[in-house]
PDB file of C-alpha atoms in Angstrom:
ATOM      1  CA  MET A  11       0.000   0.000   0.000  1.00  0.00           C
ATOM      2  CA  GLU A  12       1.411   3.358  -1.019  1.00  0.00           C
ATOM      3  CA  SER A  13       2.163   5.702   1.848  1.00  0.00           C
ATOM      4  CA  THR A  14       0.500   9.108   1.888  1.00  0.00           C
ATOM      5  CA  ALA A  15       2.639  10.478   4.710  1.00  0.00           C
ATOM      6  CA  THR A  16       4.147  13.894   4.140  1.00  0.00           C
ATOM      7  CA  PRO A  17       7.945  13.815   3.780  1.00  0.00           C
ATOM      8  CA  ALA A  18       9.651  15.010   6.944  1.00  0.00           C
ATOM      9  CA  PRO A  19      11.715  17.814   5.299  1.00  0.00           C
ATOM     10  CA  ALA A  20       8.629  19.294   3.632  1.00  0.00           C
ATOM     11  CA  ALA A  21       6.662  19.112   6.878  1.00  0.00           C
ATOM     12  CA  ARG A  22       9.481  20.789   8.789  1.00  0.00           C
ATOM     13  CA  GLY A  23       9.685  23.505   6.144  1.00  0.00           C
ATOM     14  CA  ARG A  24       5.976  24.264   6.415  1.00  0.00           C
ATOM     15  CA  ALA A  25       6.154  24.229  10.212  1.00  0.00           C
ATOM     16  CA  TRP A  26       9.071  26.682  10.159  1.00  0.00           C
ATOM     17  CA  ALA A  27       7.211  28.955   7.736  1.00  0.00           C
ATOM     18  CA  TRP A  28       4.168  28.984  10.007  1.00  0.00           C
ATOM     19  CA  ALA A  29       6.394  29.620  13.032  1.00  0.00           C
ATOM     20  CA  ARG A  30       7.961  32.661  11.350  1.00  0.00           C
ATOM     21  CA  THR A  31       4.568  34.085  10.411  1.00  0.00           C
ATOM     22  CA  LEU A  32       3.081  33.460  13.835  1.00  0.00           C
ATOM     23  CA  GLY A  33       6.132  35.020  15.439  1.00  0.00           C
ATOM     24  CA  GLY A  34       5.595  38.228  13.487  1.00  0.00           C
ATOM     25  CA  LEU A  35       1.896  38.210  14.315  1.00  0.00           C
ATOM     26  CA  GLY A  36       2.705  37.676  17.972  1.00  0.00           C
ATOM     27  CA  VAL A  37       4.905  40.776  18.049  1.00  0.00           C
ATOM     28  CA  LEU A  38       2.184  42.869  16.409  1.00  0.00           C
ATOM     29  CA  VAL A  39      -0.480  41.580  18.804  1.00  0.00           C
ATOM     30  CA  LEU A  40       1.746  42.366  21.778  1.00  0.00           C
ATOM     31  CA  LEU A  41       2.339  45.891  20.502  1.00  0.00           C
ATOM     32  CA  LEU A  42      -1.376  46.407  19.974  1.00  0.00           C
ATOM     33  CA  ALA A  43      -1.990  45.350  23.550  1.00  0.00           C
ATOM     34  CA  LEU A  44       0.700  47.704  24.865  1.00  0.00           C
ATOM     35  CA  VAL A  45       0.201  50.867  22.798  1.00  0.00           C
ATOM     36  CA  GLY A  46      -3.210  50.405  21.163  1.00  0.00           C
ATOM     37  CA  THR A  47      -4.150  51.030  17.549  1.00  0.00           C
ATOM     38  CA  GLY A  48      -3.393  54.757  17.608  1.00  0.00           C
ATOM     39  CA  PRO A  49       0.346  54.593  16.778  1.00  0.00           C
ATOM     40  CA  PHE A  50      -0.357  52.123  13.983  1.00  0.00           C
ATOM     41  CA  LEU A  51      -2.788  54.504  12.280  1.00  0.00           C
ATOM     42  CA  ASP A  52      -1.694  58.021  13.248  1.00  0.00           C
ATOM     43  CA  GLY A  53       1.519  57.970  11.249  1.00  0.00           C
ATOM     44  CA  LEU A  54      -0.156  56.501   8.184  1.00  0.00           C
ATOM     45  CA  ARG A  55      -2.650  59.371   8.142  1.00  0.00           C
ATOM     46  CA  LEU A  56       0.238  61.842   7.897  1.00  0.00           C
ATOM     47  CA  ILE A  57       1.746  60.336   4.740  1.00  0.00           C
ATOM     48  CA  ASP A  58       1.565  62.916   1.958  1.00  0.00           C
ATOM     49  CA  ALA A  59       2.613  63.250  -1.669  1.00  0.00           C
ATOM     50  CA  PRO A  60       6.136  64.617  -0.950  1.00  0.00           C
ATOM     51  CA  ALA A  61       6.832  61.665   1.354  1.00  0.00           C
ATOM     52  CA  LEU A  62       5.667  59.198  -1.293  1.00  0.00           C
ATOM     53  CA  ALA A  63       7.737  60.914  -3.984  1.00  0.00           C
ATOM     54  CA  GLY A  64      10.788  60.876  -1.731  1.00  0.00           C
ATOM     55  CA  ALA A  65      10.300  57.184  -0.980  1.00  0.00           C
ATOM     56  CA  LEU A  66      10.033  56.360  -4.674  1.00  0.00           C
ATOM     57  CA  ALA A  67      13.207  58.314  -5.464  1.00  0.00           C
ATOM     58  CA  ILE A  68      15.183  56.717  -2.645  1.00  0.00           C
ATOM     59  CA  GLY A  69      13.781  53.337  -3.685  1.00  0.00           C
ATOM     60  CA  VAL A  70      15.297  53.763  -7.137  1.00  0.00           C
ATOM     61  CA  LEU A  71      18.727  54.380  -5.566  1.00  0.00           C
ATOM     62  CA  THR A  72      18.593  51.424  -3.186  1.00  0.00           C
ATOM     63  CA  THR A  73      17.187  49.028  -5.779  1.00  0.00           C
ATOM     64  CA  VAL A  74      19.779  49.941  -8.398  1.00  0.00           C
ATOM     65  CA  CYS A  75      22.568  49.587  -5.825  1.00  0.00           C
ATOM     66  CA  CYS A  76      21.335  46.149  -4.745  1.00  0.00           C
ATOM     67  CA  ALA A  77      20.993  45.106  -8.386  1.00  0.00           C
ATOM     68  CA  TRP A  78      24.515  46.345  -9.133  1.00  0.00           C
ATOM     69  CA  ARG A  79      25.889  44.371  -6.188  1.00  0.00           C
ATOM     70  CA  TRP A  80      24.040  41.256  -7.324  1.00  0.00           C
ATOM     71  CA  SER A  81      25.291  41.673 -10.892  1.00  0.00           C
ATOM     72  CA  LEU A  82      28.888  41.982  -9.667  1.00  0.00           C
ATOM     73  CA  VAL A  83      28.651  38.923  -7.424  1.00  0.00           C
ATOM     74  CA  ALA A  84      26.914  36.844 -10.097  1.00  0.00           C
ATOM     75  CA  GLY A  85      29.535  37.852 -12.644  1.00  0.00           C
ATOM     76  CA  GLY A  86      32.284  36.869 -10.235  1.00  0.00           C
ATOM     77  CA  LEU A  87      30.677  33.449  -9.880  1.00  0.00           C
ATOM     78  CA  GLY A  88      30.607  33.047 -13.650  1.00  0.00           C
ATOM     79  CA  VAL A  89      26.953  33.888 -14.345  1.00  0.00           C
ATOM     80  CA  ARG A  90      26.400  36.951 -16.495  1.00  0.00           C
ATOM     81  CA  LEU A  91      23.609  39.149 -15.184  1.00  0.00           C
ATOM     82  CA  PRO A  92      22.986  42.447 -17.022  1.00  0.00           C
ATOM     83  CA  LEU A  93      22.285  45.366 -14.709  1.00  0.00           C
ATOM     84  CA  ARG A  94      18.964  46.151 -16.379  1.00  0.00           C
ATOM     85  CA  THR A  95      17.758  42.594 -15.811  1.00  0.00           C
ATOM     86  CA  ALA A  96      19.038  42.632 -12.238  1.00  0.00           C
ATOM     87  CA  VAL A  97      17.146  45.855 -11.504  1.00  0.00           C
ATOM     88  CA  ALA A  98      13.883  44.372 -12.770  1.00  0.00           C
ATOM     89  CA  HIS A  99      14.400  41.186 -10.735  1.00  0.00           C
ATOM     90  CA  CYS A 100      15.259  43.194  -7.609  1.00  0.00           C
ATOM     91  CA  TYR A 101      12.184  45.395  -7.932  1.00  0.00           C
ATOM     92  CA  ARG A 102      10.011  42.301  -8.188  1.00  0.00           C
ATOM     93  CA  ALA A 103      11.782  40.749  -5.189  1.00  0.00           C
ATOM     94  CA  VAL A 104      11.291  43.887  -3.072  1.00  0.00           C
ATOM     95  CA  PHE A 105       7.596  43.915  -3.929  1.00  0.00           C
ATOM     96  CA  LEU A 106       7.185  40.255  -2.991  1.00  0.00           C
ATOM     97  CA  ASN A 107       9.171  40.744   0.219  1.00  0.00           C
ATOM     98  CA  ALA A 108       6.914  43.651   1.153  1.00  0.00           C
ATOM     99  CA  THR A 109       3.661  41.803   0.498  1.00  0.00           C
ATOM    100  CA  LEU A 110       4.278  38.173   1.501  1.00  0.00           C
ATOM    101  CA  PRO A 111       4.965  36.627   4.927  1.00  0.00           C
ATOM    102  CA  GLY A 112       8.566  36.012   5.910  1.00  0.00           C
ATOM    103  CA  GLY A 113      10.148  38.968   4.138  1.00  0.00           C
ATOM    104  CA  ILE A 114      12.519  36.788   2.061  1.00  0.00           C
ATOM    105  CA  LEU A 115      10.295  35.033  -0.489  1.00  0.00           C
ATOM    106  CA  GLY A 116      11.082  37.643  -3.128  1.00  0.00           C
ATOM    107  CA  ASP A 117      14.812  36.946  -2.783  1.00  0.00           C
ATOM    108  CA  VAL A 118      14.166  33.210  -2.957  1.00  0.00           C
ATOM    109  CA  HIS A 119      12.142  33.763  -6.126  1.00  0.00           C
ATOM    110  CA  ARG A 120      14.807  35.847  -7.867  1.00  0.00           C
ATOM    111  CA  ALA A 121      17.521  33.377  -6.882  1.00  0.00           C
ATOM    112  CA  VAL A 122      15.690  30.383  -8.333  1.00  0.00           C
ATOM    113  CA  ARG A 123      14.441  32.312 -11.370  1.00  0.00           C
ATOM    114  CA  HIS A 124      17.894  33.609 -12.235  1.00  0.00           C
ATOM    115  CA  GLY A 125      19.390  30.165 -11.732  1.00  0.00           C
ATOM    116  CA  ARG A 126      16.858  28.549 -14.056  1.00  0.00           C
ATOM    117  CA  ASP A 127      17.200  31.229 -16.705  1.00  0.00           C
ATOM    118  CA  SER A 128      20.989  31.005 -16.675  1.00  0.00           C
ATOM    119  CA  GLY A 129      21.050  27.205 -16.636  1.00  0.00           C
ATOM    120  CA  ASP A 130      22.626  26.747 -13.188  1.00  0.00           C
ATOM    121  CA  VAL A 131      20.153  26.917 -10.298  1.00  0.00           C
ATOM    122  CA  GLY A 132      22.796  26.210  -7.665  1.00  0.00           C
ATOM    123  CA  ARG A 133      25.052  29.005  -8.808  1.00  0.00           C
ATOM    124  CA  GLY A 134      22.119  31.394  -9.132  1.00  0.00           C
ATOM    125  CA  ILE A 135      21.046  30.685  -5.554  1.00  0.00           C
ATOM    126  CA  ARG A 136      24.604  31.088  -4.256  1.00  0.00           C
ATOM    127  CA  ALA A 137      24.923  34.449  -6.007  1.00  0.00           C
ATOM    128  CA  VAL A 138      21.892  35.816  -4.147  1.00  0.00           C
ATOM    129  CA  VAL A 139      23.018  34.293  -0.841  1.00  0.00           C
ATOM    130  CA  TRP A 140      26.468  35.903  -1.054  1.00  0.00           C
ATOM    131  CA  GLU A 141      25.064  39.183  -2.340  1.00  0.00           C
ATOM    132  CA  ARG A 142      22.646  39.382   0.579  1.00  0.00           C
ATOM    133  CA  THR A 143      25.385  38.325   3.003  1.00  0.00           C
ATOM    134  CA  ALA A 144      27.621  41.140   1.793  1.00  0.00           C
ATOM    135  CA  GLY A 145      24.810  43.635   2.337  1.00  0.00           C
ATOM    136  CA  GLN A 146      24.156  42.408   5.882  1.00  0.00           C
ATOM    137  CA  VAL A 147      27.855  42.487   6.769  1.00  0.00           C
ATOM    138  CA  VAL A 148      28.162  46.104   5.617  1.00  0.00           C
ATOM    139  CA  LEU A 149      24.951  47.003   7.485  1.00  0.00           C
ATOM    140  CA  ALA A 150      26.335  45.439  10.662  1.00  0.00           C
ATOM    141  CA  ALA A 151      29.641  47.268  10.257  1.00  0.00           C
ATOM    142  CA  VAL A 152      27.899  50.608   9.735  1.00  0.00           C
ATOM    143  CA  ALA A 153      25.653  49.910  12.722  1.00  0.00           C
ATOM    144  CA  VAL A 154      28.594  49.174  15.024  1.00  0.00           C
ATOM    145  CA  VAL A 155      30.353  52.404  14.003  1.00  0.00           C
ATOM    146  CA  VAL A 156      27.244  54.607  14.270  1.00  0.00           C
ATOM    147  CA  LEU A 157      25.996  53.053  17.512  1.00  0.00           C
ATOM    148  CA  ALA A 158      29.430  53.530  19.045  1.00  0.00           C
ATOM    149  CA  ALA A 159      29.677  57.156  17.926  1.00  0.00           C
ATOM    150  CA  PHE A 160      26.206  58.352  18.933  1.00  0.00           C
ATOM    151  CA  PRO A 161      24.018  57.797  22.010  1.00  0.00           C
ATOM    152  CA  SER A 162      21.759  54.747  21.839  1.00  0.00           C
ATOM    153  CA  PRO A 163      20.197  52.201  24.203  1.00  0.00           C
ATOM    154  CA  VAL A 164      22.750  49.562  23.189  1.00  0.00           C
ATOM    155  CA  ARG A 165      25.870  51.716  23.438  1.00  0.00           C
ATOM    156  CA  PRO A 166      26.989  50.263  26.816  1.00  0.00           C
ATOM    157  CA  TYR A 167      26.883  46.753  25.341  1.00  0.00           C
ATOM    158  CA  LEU A 168      28.865  47.471  22.169  1.00  0.00           C
ATOM    159  CA  PRO A 169      32.285  46.412  23.537  1.00  0.00           C
ATOM    160  CA  ALA A 170      30.906  42.976  24.366  1.00  0.00           C
ATOM    161  CA  VAL A 171      29.172  42.782  20.977  1.00  0.00           C
ATOM    162  CA  ALA A 172      32.385  43.775  19.164  1.00  0.00           C
ATOM    163  CA  VAL A 173      34.384  41.138  21.038  1.00  0.00           C
ATOM    164  CA  THR A 174      31.754  38.496  20.291  1.00  0.00           C
ATOM    165  CA  LEU A 175      31.635  39.352  16.582  1.00  0.00           C
ATOM    166  CA  THR A 176      35.422  39.308  16.374  1.00  0.00           C
ATOM    167  CA  ALA A 177      35.562  35.942  18.115  1.00  0.00           C
ATOM    168  CA  VAL A 178      32.915  34.514  15.797  1.00  0.00           C
ATOM    169  CA  GLY A 179      34.784  35.800  12.742  1.00  0.00           C
ATOM    170  CA  LEU A 180      38.107  34.391  13.914  1.00  0.00           C
ATOM    171  CA  GLY A 181      36.408  31.143  14.831  1.00  0.00           C
ATOM    172  CA  ALA A 182      34.919  30.846  11.348  1.00  0.00           C
ATOM    173  CA  VAL A 183      38.345  31.419   9.789  1.00  0.00           C
ATOM    174  CA  LEU A 184      39.960  28.831  12.050  1.00  0.00           C
ATOM    175  CA  VAL A 185      37.219  26.284  11.383  1.00  0.00           C
ATOM    176  CA  ALA A 186      37.588  26.833   7.644  1.00  0.00           C
ATOM    177  CA  ARG A 187      41.325  26.167   7.956  1.00  0.00           C
ATOM    178  CA  VAL A 188      40.910  23.093  10.137  1.00  0.00           C
ATOM    179  CA  LEU A 189      38.117  21.442   8.178  1.00  0.00           C
ATOM    180  CA  PRO A 190      39.236  19.178   5.362  1.00  0.00           C
ATOM    181  CA  VAL A 191      39.184  20.912   1.995  1.00  0.00           C
ATOM    182  CA  ALA A 192      40.294  17.901   0.005  1.00  0.00           C
ATOM    183  CA  GLY A 193      38.440  14.706  -0.650  1.00  0.00           C
ATOM    184  CA  PRO A 194      35.022  13.727  -1.972  1.00  0.00           C
ATOM    185  CA  SER A 195      33.013  14.256   1.222  1.00  0.00           C
ATOM    186  CA  ARG A 196      30.028  16.594   1.168  1.00  0.00           C
ATOM    187  CA  LEU A 197      31.580  18.805   3.853  1.00  0.00           C
ATOM    188  CA  ALA A 198      34.818  19.168   1.922  1.00  0.00           C
ATOM    189  CA  ARG A 199      32.952  20.084  -1.249  1.00  0.00           C
ATOM    190  CA  ALA A 200      30.862  22.658   0.640  1.00  0.00           C
ATOM    191  CA  VAL A 201      33.959  24.272   2.166  1.00  0.00           C
ATOM    192  CA  ARG A 202      35.723  24.404  -1.199  1.00  0.00           C
ATOM    193  CA  ALA A 203      32.642  25.920  -2.869  1.00  0.00           C
ATOM    194  CA  ALA A 204      32.201  28.546  -0.149  1.00  0.00           C
ATOM    195  CA  VAL A 205      35.857  29.605  -0.225  1.00  0.00           C
ATOM    196  CA  ALA A 206      35.844  29.771  -4.007  1.00  0.00           C
ATOM    197  CA  ASP A 207      32.599  31.769  -4.041  1.00  0.00           C
ATOM    198  CA  VAL A 208      33.888  34.334  -1.550  1.00  0.00           C
ATOM    199  CA  ARG A 209      37.147  34.766  -3.418  1.00  0.00           C
ATOM    200  CA  ALA A 210      35.551  35.074  -6.856  1.00  0.00           C
ATOM    201  CA  GLY A 211      32.255  36.753  -6.036  1.00  0.00           C
ATOM    202  CA  LEU A 212      33.140  39.099  -3.173  1.00  0.00           C
ATOM    203  CA  LEU A 213      36.885  39.576  -2.796  1.00  0.00           C
ATOM    204  CA  ALA A 214      38.070  39.548  -6.410  1.00  0.00           C
ATOM    205  CA  ARG A 215      39.855  42.699  -7.571  1.00  0.00           C
ATOM    206  CA  ARG A 216      37.097  43.563 -10.040  1.00  0.00           C
ATOM    207  CA  THR A 217      34.218  43.091  -7.589  1.00  0.00           C
ATOM    208  CA  TRP A 218      35.098  43.946  -3.974  1.00  0.00           C
ATOM    209  CA  LEU A 219      35.108  47.739  -4.305  1.00  0.00           C
ATOM    210  CA  GLY A 220      31.837  47.788  -6.234  1.00  0.00           C
ATOM    211  CA  VAL A 221      30.189  45.417  -3.756  1.00  0.00           C
ATOM    212  CA  LEU A 222      31.344  47.571  -0.842  1.00  0.00           C
ATOM    213  CA  LEU A 223      30.215  50.834  -2.467  1.00  0.00           C
ATOM    214  CA  ALA A 224      26.849  49.443  -3.566  1.00  0.00           C
ATOM    215  CA  SER A 225      26.204  48.033  -0.106  1.00  0.00           C
ATOM    216  CA  ALA A 226      27.120  51.301   1.628  1.00  0.00           C
ATOM    217  CA  LEU A 227      24.853  53.314  -0.676  1.00  0.00           C
ATOM    218  CA  ALA A 228      22.002  50.847  -0.131  1.00  0.00           C
ATOM    219  CA  VAL A 229      22.368  51.177   3.654  1.00  0.00           C
ATOM    220  CA  ALA A 230      22.345  54.976   3.279  1.00  0.00           C
ATOM    221  CA  GLY A 231      19.163  54.711   1.216  1.00  0.00           C
ATOM    222  CA  HIS A 232      17.406  52.570   3.823  1.00  0.00           C
ATOM    223  CA  LEU A 233      18.463  54.978   6.559  1.00  0.00           C
ATOM    224  CA  ALA A 234      17.205  57.946   4.546  1.00  0.00           C
ATOM    225  CA  THR A 235      13.841  56.229   4.063  1.00  0.00           C
ATOM    226  CA  PHE A 236      13.572  55.540   7.795  1.00  0.00           C
ATOM    227  CA  VAL A 237      14.425  59.150   8.665  1.00  0.00           C
ATOM    228  CA  LEU A 238      11.839  60.301   6.120  1.00  0.00           C
ATOM    229  CA  ALA A 239       9.316  57.995   7.788  1.00  0.00           C
ATOM    230  CA  ALA A 240      10.153  59.410  11.218  1.00  0.00           C
ATOM    231  CA  ARG A 241       9.711  62.986  10.050  1.00  0.00           C
ATOM    232  CA  THR A 242       6.472  62.070   8.286  1.00  0.00           C
ATOM    233  CA  ALA A 243       5.207  60.437  11.487  1.00  0.00           C
ATOM    234  CA  GLY A 244       5.887  63.690  13.345  1.00  0.00           C
ATOM    235  CA  SER A 245       9.173  62.877  15.115  1.00  0.00           C
ATOM    236  CA  THR A 246      11.299  65.934  15.901  1.00  0.00           C
ATOM    237  CA  ALA A 247      14.229  64.044  17.423  1.00  0.00           C
ATOM    238  CA  PRO A 248      17.677  65.191  16.239  1.00  0.00           C
ATOM    239  CA  LEU A 249      19.424  63.088  13.626  1.00  0.00           C
ATOM    240  CA  SER A 250      22.182  62.211  16.106  1.00  0.00           C
ATOM    241  CA  LEU A 251      19.533  60.346  18.109  1.00  0.00           C
ATOM    242  CA  LEU A 252      17.259  59.256  15.290  1.00  0.00           C
ATOM    243  CA  VAL A 253      19.844  57.547  13.047  1.00  0.00           C
ATOM    244  CA  PRO A 254      21.069  55.051  15.696  1.00  0.00           C
ATOM    245  CA  LEU A 255      17.478  54.130  16.523  1.00  0.00           C
ATOM    246  CA  THR A 256      16.615  53.552  12.874  1.00  0.00           C
ATOM    247  CA  LEU A 257      19.692  51.363  12.487  1.00  0.00           C
ATOM    248  CA  LEU A 258      18.459  49.143  15.308  1.00  0.00           C
ATOM    249  CA  ALA A 259      15.111  48.805  13.551  1.00  0.00           C
ATOM    250  CA  LEU A 260      16.851  47.979  10.261  1.00  0.00           C
ATOM    251  CA  LEU A 261      18.897  45.277  11.983  1.00  0.00           C
ATOM    252  CA  ALA A 262      15.650  43.785  13.320  1.00  0.00           C
ATOM    253  CA  MET A 263      14.432  43.344   9.747  1.00  0.00           C
ATOM    254  CA  VAL A 264      17.057  40.621   9.279  1.00  0.00           C
ATOM    255  CA  VAL A 265      14.879  38.359  11.423  1.00  0.00           C
ATOM    256  CA  PRO A 266      12.676  36.404   8.958  1.00  0.00           C
ATOM    257  CA  ALA A 267       9.725  36.250  11.377  1.00  0.00           C
ATOM    258  CA  ASN A 268       7.336  38.861  10.089  1.00  0.00           C
ATOM    259  CA  VAL A 269       4.153  39.466   8.162  1.00  0.00           C
ATOM    260  CA  ALA A 270       4.956  41.301   4.929  1.00  0.00           C
ATOM    261  CA  GLY A 271       7.862  42.964   6.724  1.00  0.00           C
ATOM    262  CA  PHE A 272       5.856  43.963   9.815  1.00  0.00           C
ATOM    263  CA  GLY A 273       6.680  42.515  13.221  1.00  0.00           C
ATOM    264  CA  PRO A 274      10.207  42.606  14.682  1.00  0.00           C
ATOM    265  CA  ARG A 275      10.869  45.989  13.061  1.00  0.00           C
ATOM    266  CA  GLU A 276       7.953  47.584  14.931  1.00  0.00           C
ATOM    267  CA  GLY A 277       8.848  45.788  18.141  1.00  0.00           C
ATOM    268  CA  VAL A 278      12.474  46.916  18.140  1.00  0.00           C
ATOM    269  CA  ALA A 279      11.505  50.441  17.088  1.00  0.00           C
ATOM    270  CA  ALA A 280       9.049  50.668  19.985  1.00  0.00           C
ATOM    271  CA  TRP A 281      11.672  49.461  22.460  1.00  0.00           C
ATOM    272  CA  ALA A 282      14.509  51.611  21.048  1.00  0.00           C
ATOM    273  CA  PHE A 283      12.487  54.832  20.910  1.00  0.00           C
ATOM    274  CA  GLY A 284      11.160  54.237  24.402  1.00  0.00           C
ATOM    275  CA  ALA A 285      14.592  53.406  25.837  1.00  0.00           C
ATOM    276  CA  ALA A 286      16.061  56.525  24.209  1.00  0.00           C
ATOM    277  CA  GLY A 287      13.635  58.776  26.064  1.00  0.00           C
ATOM    278  CA  LEU A 288      11.133  59.270  23.257  1.00  0.00           C
ATOM    279  CA  SER A 289       8.078  57.001  23.288  1.00  0.00           C
ATOM    280  CA  ALA A 290       7.194  53.509  22.153  1.00  0.00           C
ATOM    281  CA  ALA A 291       4.217  54.925  20.242  1.00  0.00           C
ATOM    282  CA  GLU A 292       6.553  57.168  18.240  1.00  0.00           C
ATOM    283  CA  GLY A 293       8.698  54.178  17.349  1.00  0.00           C
ATOM    284  CA  VAL A 294       5.702  52.135  16.216  1.00  0.00           C
ATOM    285  CA  SER A 295       4.370  55.020  14.100  1.00  0.00           C
ATOM    286  CA  THR A 296       7.763  55.522  12.470  1.00  0.00           C
ATOM    287  CA  ALA A 297       8.140  51.828  11.668  1.00  0.00           C
ATOM    288  CA  MET A 298       4.616  51.629  10.252  1.00  0.00           C
ATOM    289  CA  VAL A 299       5.202  54.649   8.008  1.00  0.00           C
ATOM    290  CA  TYR A 300       8.505  53.109   6.904  1.00  0.00           C
ATOM    291  CA  GLY A 301       6.731  49.907   5.922  1.00  0.00           C
ATOM    292  CA  ALA A 302       4.138  51.861   3.951  1.00  0.00           C
ATOM    293  CA  LEU A 303       6.804  53.914   2.159  1.00  0.00           C
ATOM    294  CA  VAL A 304       8.769  50.786   1.273  1.00  0.00           C
ATOM    295  CA  LEU A 305       5.613  49.219  -0.125  1.00  0.00           C
ATOM    296  CA  VAL A 306       4.969  52.277  -2.299  1.00  0.00           C
ATOM    297  CA  ALA A 307       8.610  52.335  -3.434  1.00  0.00           C
ATOM    298  CA  SER A 308       8.315  48.662  -4.444  1.00  0.00           C
ATOM    299  CA  LEU A 309       5.277  49.150  -6.684  1.00  0.00           C
ATOM    300  CA  PRO A 310       7.353  49.104  -9.906  1.00  0.00           C
ATOM    301  CA  GLY A 311       8.020  45.488  -8.953  1.00  0.00           C
ATOM    302  CA  ALA A 312       4.320  44.758  -9.296  1.00  0.00           C
ATOM    303  CA  ALA A 313       4.519  45.888 -12.924  1.00  0.00           C
ATOM    304  CA  VAL A 314       7.505  43.599 -13.470  1.00  0.00           C
ATOM    305  CA  LEU A 315       5.615  40.721 -11.858  1.00  0.00           C
ATOM    306  CA  VAL A 316       2.657  41.256 -14.164  1.00  0.00           C
ATOM    307  CA  ALA A 317       4.782  41.640 -17.293  1.00  0.00           C
ATOM    308  CA  ARG A 318       6.721  38.399 -16.675  1.00  0.00           C
ATOM    309  CA  ARG A 319       9.127  39.276 -19.427  1.00  0.00           C
ATOM    310  CA  VAL A 320      12.357  39.511 -17.428  1.00  0.00           C
ATOM    311  CA  ARG A 321      14.788  36.810 -18.488  1.00  0.00           C
ATOM    312  CA  VAL A 322      18.501  36.176 -18.340  1.00  0.00           C
ATOM    313  CA  PRO A 323      20.042  35.239 -21.704  1.00  0.00           C
ATOM    314  CA  ALA A 324      20.485  31.484 -21.919  1.00  0.00           C
ATOM    315  CA  GLY A 325      23.936  29.962 -22.012  1.00  0.00           C
ATOM    316  CA  THR A 326      25.607  32.630 -19.906  1.00  0.00           C
ATOM    317  CA  VAL A 327      27.308  30.295 -17.419  1.00  0.00           C
TER     318      VAL A 327
END
């Protein structure tokens, strides 16, 4: 008799997806219980045409920078990705990230789509993974510098965080040196592939400067959008206080437990604004306006999704 049981990996994947979504919902429900619906709606009512136009303009900058970074990394890995095609894919990914649970499904889609179009799904997925990793590393580096230079609720803990990050980095290097890089084992092949990808896609002479510059500009664009959201929501805090708080909220967005981007970002913003002497309601309003502005800035991706005409030339590996 043929078994109808669901394969364990697929079941675990669905359970993890539900856990991420429920986690984001749980944060939103907790915030509603603590601050009410007012902060969630007050900021949205203040969004005007200049704010939307500014978000769209900044969105062009950040999307093009992310696409440029992706194109450089993909080219380093041996997969040609024209910038125009990368921009279209990134806009579609941003739109999907902003409208679907988890906040990463758009990146998964562009990784698989690019891999299929180029004839190498594995290499296409690795290109997106390393491109996103580079962006997160630069964001973390900028956050450490800014949070150390300006007052913030986490400033007293930064020395311990810096030591921990340094230890983790050194540990990763040591593990990579100790692990076997020769032989047919799966672990050895994975180590060799990772080292080769980093060298060719991120640290090569023709890619590293562009990846660094694109990542820094993208971080600046996200920060500018968050500051715009804060001003739109009515915050009058000085930039020296506002920028560190927005960086903490941006770091929270790395957590893939959200509902269309909402969840941890609002929770961390509420805590950070409150701990900095402002108010949790102001943090929630700012984060909500930011989410709305990002959604508006991603709308060109909806047009790309409908057109379905973005392809990578075949045979480019």
